[in-house]
Coordinates of C-alpha atoms in Angstrom, one line a residue:
M1 CA 109.4 78.9 98.0
T2 CA 108.8 76.6 100.8
A3 CA 107.1 73.2 101.1
T4 CA 105.5 71.4 104.0
S5 CA 104.2 67.8 104.0
T6 CA 100.7 67.0 105.1
T7 CA 99.9 64.5 107.8
G8 CA 99.0 61.6 105.7
S9 CA 101.8 59.7 103.6
A10 CA 99.5 59.4 100.8
D11 CA 98.6 62.9 100.7
P12 CA 99.9 65.3 98.3
V13 CA 102.8 67.9 99.5
E14 CA 101.6 71.4 100.0
Q15 CA 104.0 74.2 98.6
T16 CA 103.8 77.8 99.2
V17 CA 104.9 80.5 96.8
E18 CA 104.7 84.3 96.9
L19 CA 103.8 86.3 93.8
A20 CA 104.3 89.7 93.0
I21 CA 101.3 91.0 91.6
G22 CA 101.2 93.9 89.0
G23 CA 98.5 95.9 87.4
M24 CA 96.4 96.3 90.6
T25 CA 94.7 99.6 91.1
C26 CA 92.2 99.1 93.7
A27 CA 90.9 96.5 96.3
S28 CA 88.5 95.1 93.7
C29 CA 91.4 94.2 91.7
A30 CA 92.9 92.3 94.5
A31 CA 89.7 90.6 95.2
R32 CA 89.5 89.6 91.6
V33 CA 92.9 87.9 91.5
E34 CA 92.4 86.2 94.8
K35 CA 89.0 84.6 93.7
K36 CA 90.5 83.5 90.3
L37 CA 93.3 81.9 92.1
N38 CA 91.1 80.2 94.9
R39 CA 88.9 78.7 92.1
V40 CA 92.0 76.4 90.9
P41 CA 91.8 73.1 92.5
G42 CA 94.1 72.7 95.4
V43 CA 95.0 76.2 95.5
T44 CA 94.4 78.6 98.6
A45 CA 95.5 82.3 97.9
T46 CA 95.5 85.5 99.9
V47 CA 96.1 88.5 97.8
N48 CA 97.2 91.9 99.5
Y49 CA 96.5 95.2 97.7
A50 CA 98.9 97.1 99.9
T51 CA 102.0 95.1 99.4
E52 CA 100.9 94.0 95.9
K53 CA 101.7 90.4 96.7
A54 CA 99.9 87.1 96.6
E55 CA 100.7 84.1 99.1
V56 CA 99.5 81.1 97.4
T57 CA 99.3 77.5 98.9
Y58 CA 98.9 74.8 96.3
A59 CA 99.3 70.9 95.8
G60 CA 98.8 68.2 93.2
D61 CA 99.7 69.0 89.8
V62 CA 99.5 72.7 90.2
T63 CA 102.9 74.5 89.4
P64 CA 104.0 78.1 89.9
D65 CA 104.0 78.9 86.2
A66 CA 100.4 77.7 86.0
L67 CA 99.6 80.3 88.9
V68 CA 101.3 82.9 87.1
A69 CA 99.1 82.1 83.9
V70 CA 96.0 82.3 85.8
V71 CA 96.8 85.9 87.1
A72 CA 97.8 86.7 83.5
A73 CA 94.5 85.3 82.4
T74 CA 92.6 87.5 84.7
G75 CA 94.4 90.7 83.2
Y76 CA 97.2 91.3 85.7
S77 CA 100.9 90.4 85.8
A78 CA 102.6 88.0 88.1
A79 CA 106.3 87.3 88.8
L80 CA 108.0 84.5 90.7
P81 CA 110.5 85.3 93.4
R82 CA 114.0 85.6 91.9
P83 CA 116.5 83.2 92.9
S84 CA 118.8 85.6 94.5
S85 CA 119.2 86.4 98.2
K86 CA 116.0 87.8 100.1
A87 CA 117.5 90.9 101.2
R88 CA 118.5 91.8 97.2
T89 CA 115.2 90.8 96.1
D90 CA 113.4 93.0 98.5
A91 CA 115.7 95.9 98.0
G92 CA 115.4 95.8 94.1
A93 CA 111.5 95.7 94.6
T94 CA 111.6 99.1 95.8
E95 CA 112.8 100.4 92.5
E96 CA 109.5 99.8 90.6
P97 CA 107.2 101.8 93.1
D98 CA 109.7 104.6 92.9
T99 CA 109.5 104.7 89.2
Q100 CA 105.7 104.6 89.6
T101 CA 105.7 107.3 92.2
T102 CA 107.7 109.7 90.0
Q103 CA 105.4 109.2 86.9
L104 CA 102.4 109.8 89.2
R105 CA 104.0 113.1 90.3
Q106 CA 104.7 114.3 86.8
R107 CA 101.0 113.5 85.7
L108 CA 99.8 115.2 88.9
V109 CA 101.8 118.3 88.2
V110 CA 100.7 118.7 84.8
S111 CA 97.1 118.1 85.5
L112 CA 97.3 120.5 88.6
L113 CA 98.7 123.2 86.4
L114 CA 96.2 122.8 83.6
S115 CA 93.0 122.2 85.6
W116 CA 92.7 125.0 88.0
P117 CA 92.1 127.5 85.2
V118 CA 89.4 125.1 83.6
I119 CA 87.7 125.0 87.2
V120 CA 87.9 128.9 88.0
L121 CA 86.6 129.7 84.5
A122 CA 83.6 127.3 84.8
M123 CA 82.7 128.3 88.5
V124 CA 83.3 132.2 88.4
P125 CA 81.3 133.9 85.7
A126 CA 83.1 137.2 86.0
V127 CA 86.1 136.0 84.6
Q128 CA 84.5 134.3 81.7
F129 CA 85.7 136.1 78.7
A130 CA 84.8 135.5 74.8
Y131 CA 85.6 132.1 73.8
W132 CA 86.6 131.0 77.3
Q133 CA 84.9 127.6 76.9
W134 CA 87.3 126.8 73.6
V135 CA 90.4 127.8 76.1
S136 CA 88.9 125.3 78.6
L137 CA 88.7 122.7 76.0
A138 CA 92.4 123.2 74.9
L139 CA 93.5 122.8 78.7
A140 CA 91.4 120.1 79.5
L141 CA 92.3 117.6 76.7
P142 CA 95.8 117.0 78.0
V143 CA 94.4 116.4 81.6
V144 CA 91.9 113.8 80.3
T145 CA 94.0 112.0 77.7
W146 CA 97.6 112.1 78.9
A147 CA 97.3 112.7 82.6
A148 CA 94.3 110.2 82.9
W149 CA 95.9 107.7 80.8
P150 CA 96.7 105.2 83.5
F151 CA 92.9 105.2 84.4
H152 CA 91.7 104.6 80.7
S153 CA 94.4 101.9 80.2
A154 CA 93.4 99.9 83.1
A155 CA 89.7 100.3 82.5
W156 CA 90.2 98.9 79.1
T157 CA 92.3 96.1 80.1
H158 CA 89.8 95.1 82.7
L159 CA 87.0 95.4 80.3
R160 CA 88.6 93.0 77.9
H161 CA 88.7 90.5 80.9
G162 CA 85.0 91.1 81.7
A163 CA 85.7 93.0 84.8
A164 CA 84.9 96.4 86.3
T165 CA 87.1 98.1 88.7
M166 CA 87.4 101.7 90.3
D167 CA 89.3 102.7 87.2
T168 CA 86.1 101.8 85.3
L169 CA 84.1 104.3 87.1
I170 CA 86.7 107.1 86.9
S171 CA 87.4 106.7 83.0
M172 CA 83.6 106.5 82.4
G173 CA 83.0 109.5 84.4
V174 CA 85.9 111.5 82.9
L175 CA 85.2 110.4 79.4
A176 CA 81.5 111.0 79.8
A177 CA 81.9 114.5 81.0
L178 CA 84.6 115.2 78.0
G179 CA 82.4 113.8 75.4
W180 CA 79.2 115.7 76.6
S181 CA 81.5 119.0 76.7
V182 CA 82.8 118.4 73.1
Y183 CA 79.1 117.7 72.0
A184 CA 77.9 120.9 73.7
L185 CA 80.6 122.9 72.0
M186 CA 80.4 121.5 68.5
F187 CA 76.6 121.0 68.2
G188 CA 75.0 122.8 70.9
E189 CA 74.9 126.4 72.3
A190 CA 77.9 126.2 74.5
G191 CA 80.2 127.2 71.9
A192 CA 78.8 130.5 70.9
P193 CA 80.7 133.6 71.6
G194 CA 80.1 135.3 74.9
M195 CA 78.5 132.0 76.5
H196 CA 78.4 132.2 80.4
M197 CA 77.9 129.4 82.8
S198 CA 76.9 130.1 86.6
F199 CA 77.8 128.0 89.4
T200 CA 74.9 126.1 91.5
L201 CA 74.8 123.5 94.0
L202 CA 71.6 121.8 92.5
P203 CA 71.2 120.9 88.6
S204 CA 68.5 123.0 87.0
R205 CA 66.1 122.0 84.3
G206 CA 66.5 123.3 80.7
S207 CA 70.3 123.7 80.7
G208 CA 70.8 121.1 78.2
P209 CA 73.6 121.3 75.6
S210 CA 74.2 124.8 76.6
E211 CA 76.6 123.8 79.4
I212 CA 79.8 122.1 79.6
Y213 CA 81.5 119.8 82.3
L214 CA 85.2 120.1 81.6
E215 CA 85.7 121.4 85.1
V216 CA 84.5 117.7 86.2
A217 CA 86.8 115.8 83.8
T218 CA 89.9 117.7 84.8
G219 CA 89.0 118.4 88.6
V220 CA 88.2 114.6 89.1
T221 CA 91.5 113.6 87.2
T222 CA 93.5 116.0 89.2
F223 CA 92.1 114.6 92.6
I224 CA 92.2 111.0 91.9
L225 CA 95.9 111.5 90.7
A226 CA 96.7 113.1 93.9
G227 CA 95.2 110.1 95.8
R228 CA 97.1 107.6 93.7
Y229 CA 100.3 109.7 94.3
L230 CA 99.6 109.5 98.1
E231 CA 98.8 105.9 97.9
A232 CA 102.1 105.1 96.2
K233 CA 104.2 107.1 98.7
A234 CA 102.3 105.3 101.6
K235 CA 103.0 101.9 100.1
R236 CA 106.9 102.8 99.9
R237 CA 107.0 104.1 103.4
S238 CA 105.0 101.1 104.7
G239 CA 107.6 98.6 103.2
A240 CA 110.7 100.7 104.5
A241 CA 110.7 99.1 107.6
L242 CA 111.0 95.5 106.3
T243 CA 113.7 96.8 103.7
A244 CA 115.5 98.4 106.4
L245 CA 115.2 95.0 108.5
L246 CA 116.7 93.2 105.7
S247 CA 119.6 95.4 105.0
M248 CA 121.0 95.0 108.4
G249 CA 122.8 91.9 107.5
A250 CA 126.6 91.8 106.4
K251 CA 127.0 91.7 102.4
D252 CA 130.3 89.7 102.5
V253 CA 132.2 87.5 104.5
A254 CA 135.9 86.6 105.4
V255 CA 135.9 82.7 105.2
L256 CA 138.7 80.4 106.2
R257 CA 139.9 78.2 103.4
A258 CA 142.2 75.6 103.7
S259 CA 145.7 76.0 101.9
P260 CA 149.2 74.2 102.3
D261 CA 150.4 77.1 104.5
G262 CA 147.3 76.9 106.6
P263 CA 143.9 78.5 106.8
V264 CA 143.7 81.6 104.5
E265 CA 141.0 84.3 104.7
T266 CA 139.2 84.8 101.5
R267 CA 136.3 87.4 101.4
V268 CA 133.3 86.1 99.2
P269 CA 129.9 87.4 98.8
L270 CA 127.5 86.5 101.5
E271 CA 125.6 84.0 99.1
Q272 CA 128.6 81.9 98.9
L273 CA 128.9 81.0 102.5
A274 CA 127.7 77.6 103.5
V275 CA 126.7 75.6 106.4
G276 CA 129.9 74.4 108.3
D277 CA 132.1 77.1 106.7
R278 CA 134.4 79.0 109.3
F279 CA 134.7 82.8 109.1
V280 CA 136.5 85.6 110.8
V281 CA 134.5 88.5 112.3
R282 CA 136.7 91.3 113.3
P283 CA 135.8 94.0 115.7
G284 CA 133.1 96.4 114.4
E285 CA 132.0 93.9 111.8
K286 CA 128.5 92.4 111.5
I287 CA 128.5 88.6 112.0
A288 CA 127.4 87.1 108.7
A289 CA 125.3 84.2 109.8
D290 CA 124.0 82.3 112.7
G291 CA 126.8 80.3 114.0
R292 CA 128.9 78.8 116.9
V293 CA 132.1 80.5 118.1
L294 CA 135.2 78.4 117.6
E295 CA 138.0 80.9 118.7
G296 CA 138.3 84.2 120.3
T297 CA 136.3 86.0 122.9
S298 CA 134.5 89.3 122.4
A299 CA 131.3 91.2 123.3
V300 CA 128.4 91.1 120.7
D301 CA 125.8 93.8 120.4
A302 CA 122.6 92.1 119.8
S303 CA 120.3 95.2 120.3
M304 CA 118.8 95.0 116.9
L305 CA 117.3 91.6 118.1
T306 CA 117.0 91.8 121.9
G307 CA 116.8 95.5 122.5
E308 CA 119.3 95.2 125.1
P309 CA 122.0 98.1 124.8
V310 CA 124.6 96.1 126.8
P311 CA 126.6 93.8 124.5
V312 CA 126.9 90.2 125.4
D313 CA 130.2 88.3 126.1
V314 CA 130.7 85.2 124.1
G315 CA 133.6 82.8 123.8
P316 CA 134.3 79.5 122.3
G317 CA 131.3 77.2 122.1
D318 CA 128.8 80.2 122.4
K319 CA 126.1 80.7 119.7
V320 CA 126.0 84.0 117.9
V321 CA 123.2 85.5 115.6
G322 CA 123.8 86.8 112.2
A323 CA 123.5 90.6 111.7
T324 CA 124.5 91.5 115.1
V325 CA 127.9 93.4 115.8
N326 CA 131.2 92.1 117.2
A327 CA 132.0 94.9 119.5
G328 CA 135.3 93.3 120.9
G329 CA 137.9 91.1 119.7
R330 CA 138.6 88.9 116.7
L331 CA 136.2 85.8 116.4
V332 CA 136.2 82.7 114.3
V333 CA 132.7 81.3 113.9
Q334 CA 131.5 78.3 112.2
A335 CA 128.3 78.7 110.3
T336 CA 125.1 76.6 111.5
N337 CA 122.3 78.6 109.6
V338 CA 122.8 80.7 106.5
G339 CA 120.5 82.5 103.9
S340 CA 116.9 82.1 104.5
D341 CA 117.6 79.8 107.5
T342 CA 119.1 82.6 109.6
Q343 CA 117.2 84.3 112.7
L344 CA 117.1 87.6 110.9
A345 CA 115.6 86.2 107.5
R346 CA 112.9 84.2 109.6
I347 CA 111.9 87.4 111.5
A348 CA 111.8 89.2 108.1
R349 CA 109.6 86.4 106.9
L350 CA 107.3 86.4 109.7
V351 CA 106.7 90.3 109.3
E352 CA 106.0 89.7 105.5
Q353 CA 103.6 87.1 106.5
A354 CA 101.8 89.1 108.8
Q355 CA 101.7 92.0 106.2
N356 CA 100.3 89.5 103.5
G357 CA 97.6 88.2 106.0
K358 CA 94.3 89.6 106.1
A359 CA 92.4 90.6 109.1
P360 CA 88.4 90.1 109.1
V361 CA 87.7 93.8 108.6
Q362 CA 90.0 93.9 105.4
R363 CA 88.3 90.8 104.0
L364 CA 85.0 92.6 104.5
A365 CA 86.3 95.8 102.8
D366 CA 87.6 93.7 100.1
R367 CA 84.3 92.1 99.5
V368 CA 82.3 95.4 99.6
S369 CA 84.9 96.7 97.0
A370 CA 84.5 93.7 94.6
V371 CA 80.8 94.4 94.2
F372 CA 80.7 98.1 94.6
V373 CA 81.6 99.1 91.1
P374 CA 79.0 97.1 89.2
V375 CA 76.5 98.5 91.6
V376 CA 77.5 101.9 91.2
I377 CA 77.3 101.5 87.3
A378 CA 73.7 100.3 87.7
L379 CA 73.0 103.1 89.7
A380 CA 74.3 105.5 87.4
V381 CA 72.2 104.3 84.5
A382 CA 69.1 104.1 86.6
T383 CA 69.7 107.8 87.6
L384 CA 69.8 108.7 84.0
L385 CA 66.9 106.8 83.2
V386 CA 64.9 108.3 85.9
W387 CA 65.5 111.9 85.4
L388 CA 64.7 111.2 81.8
A389 CA 61.5 109.6 82.7
T390 CA 60.5 112.8 85.1
G391 CA 60.9 115.0 82.0
A392 CA 64.2 116.3 82.8
D393 CA 66.4 117.6 80.1
A394 CA 69.2 115.3 78.7
G395 CA 72.0 117.5 80.1
V396 CA 70.5 117.7 83.6
A397 CA 70.0 113.8 83.4
F398 CA 73.3 113.1 82.2
S399 CA 75.0 115.5 85.0
A400 CA 73.2 113.5 87.6
A401 CA 74.4 110.2 86.1
V402 CA 78.0 111.4 85.9
A403 CA 77.9 112.7 89.4
V404 CA 77.0 109.2 90.6
L405 CA 79.8 107.7 88.9
I406 CA 82.2 110.5 90.0
I407 CA 81.5 110.8 93.7
A408 CA 80.9 107.0 94.5
C409 CA 84.3 106.1 93.5
P410 CA 85.6 104.8 97.1
C411 CA 89.4 104.6 96.6
A412 CA 89.8 105.0 100.3
L413 CA 87.6 101.9 100.9
G414 CA 90.4 99.9 99.3
L415 CA 93.6 101.7 100.8
A416 CA 92.7 102.8 104.4
T417 CA 92.0 99.3 105.8
P418 CA 95.3 97.5 104.3
T419 CA 97.6 100.4 105.0
A420 CA 96.4 100.8 108.5
L421 CA 97.2 97.1 109.0
L422 CA 100.4 97.4 107.2
V423 CA 101.8 100.2 109.3

């Protein structure tokens, strides 16, 4: 967390904190969190769905804990940066997305194995045997309940907070298709032995409760899970470059400590290095922090910063940069910048700020996503009423309304723009 003073002496001090936001599933979620944070007096926030982070500038009586509470009241989770080093923090942050990717892959595999027989049975009349519809129901139930559980859980959480997101569309469409199918099997003609369904591109009048839509529920769940899985992998790859940059630094350092017998080398974790400490860099080791050479001459490989493949000669009085490699002799360096003040940390911070920022096109996509969901729900209800008003069967009207809910889910709208800008 950094603080910057304003120009006037009587003005409040502005501070900036980066929050890790959890529970966001689409761009409309990010837009909702950003809107709630910006409503707090003295707060300016930018929430990036691709990085799942919020950069918040606040002043006055606002505290970081209050910001976390605002996010929690919106229906999402927020976490403050841990006090450990930046590199360790970002390295540990990759574990959670990896767990999420694994869980999504498991749900996707199960959904794919169970969905394709349901889709084939519904669309190919030649393979429809007696009681095939009940077999389809048995195969569809695990997909609609367990595999699609992340959508239902997120939709319920957002509903309790008065919000509608892409998960709301998915959950409503999938559950509506399952509910109608169960009704048709239990109380309609769809459960009769020898029932057959034909595949058509356009709905037909008079179908009513004689048809089921289990292939819609399972197929949509599988396709959306595939999209979420690819999305999770894209996020991990997008942040891999920053993680690799932060991992370039040294993990420990040989500090010179005073003793009765003269300076003694003591190897300590990098976090314990302070400004003014003297440390030793042997040939082949990385320089632990920015500093000034006190003793020794060598050549330093600074290609990771400058791109220059030829090592640069350094001697007493010359400045060296942390994370560069000592390619020659033994050096004794006095630390001038450590931790988050090193040049490597500043570069990483600039990269992360660029990722968290939003271009005008990304802000436009977020605004569209924020209003898209309620508009689609309203259109689905209108579609149902119009079909019923024109004398269509309830089954035909229902299938048209469900089609609006399912097809209109623009997950690519919320993912494509931030991912393209991220990478």
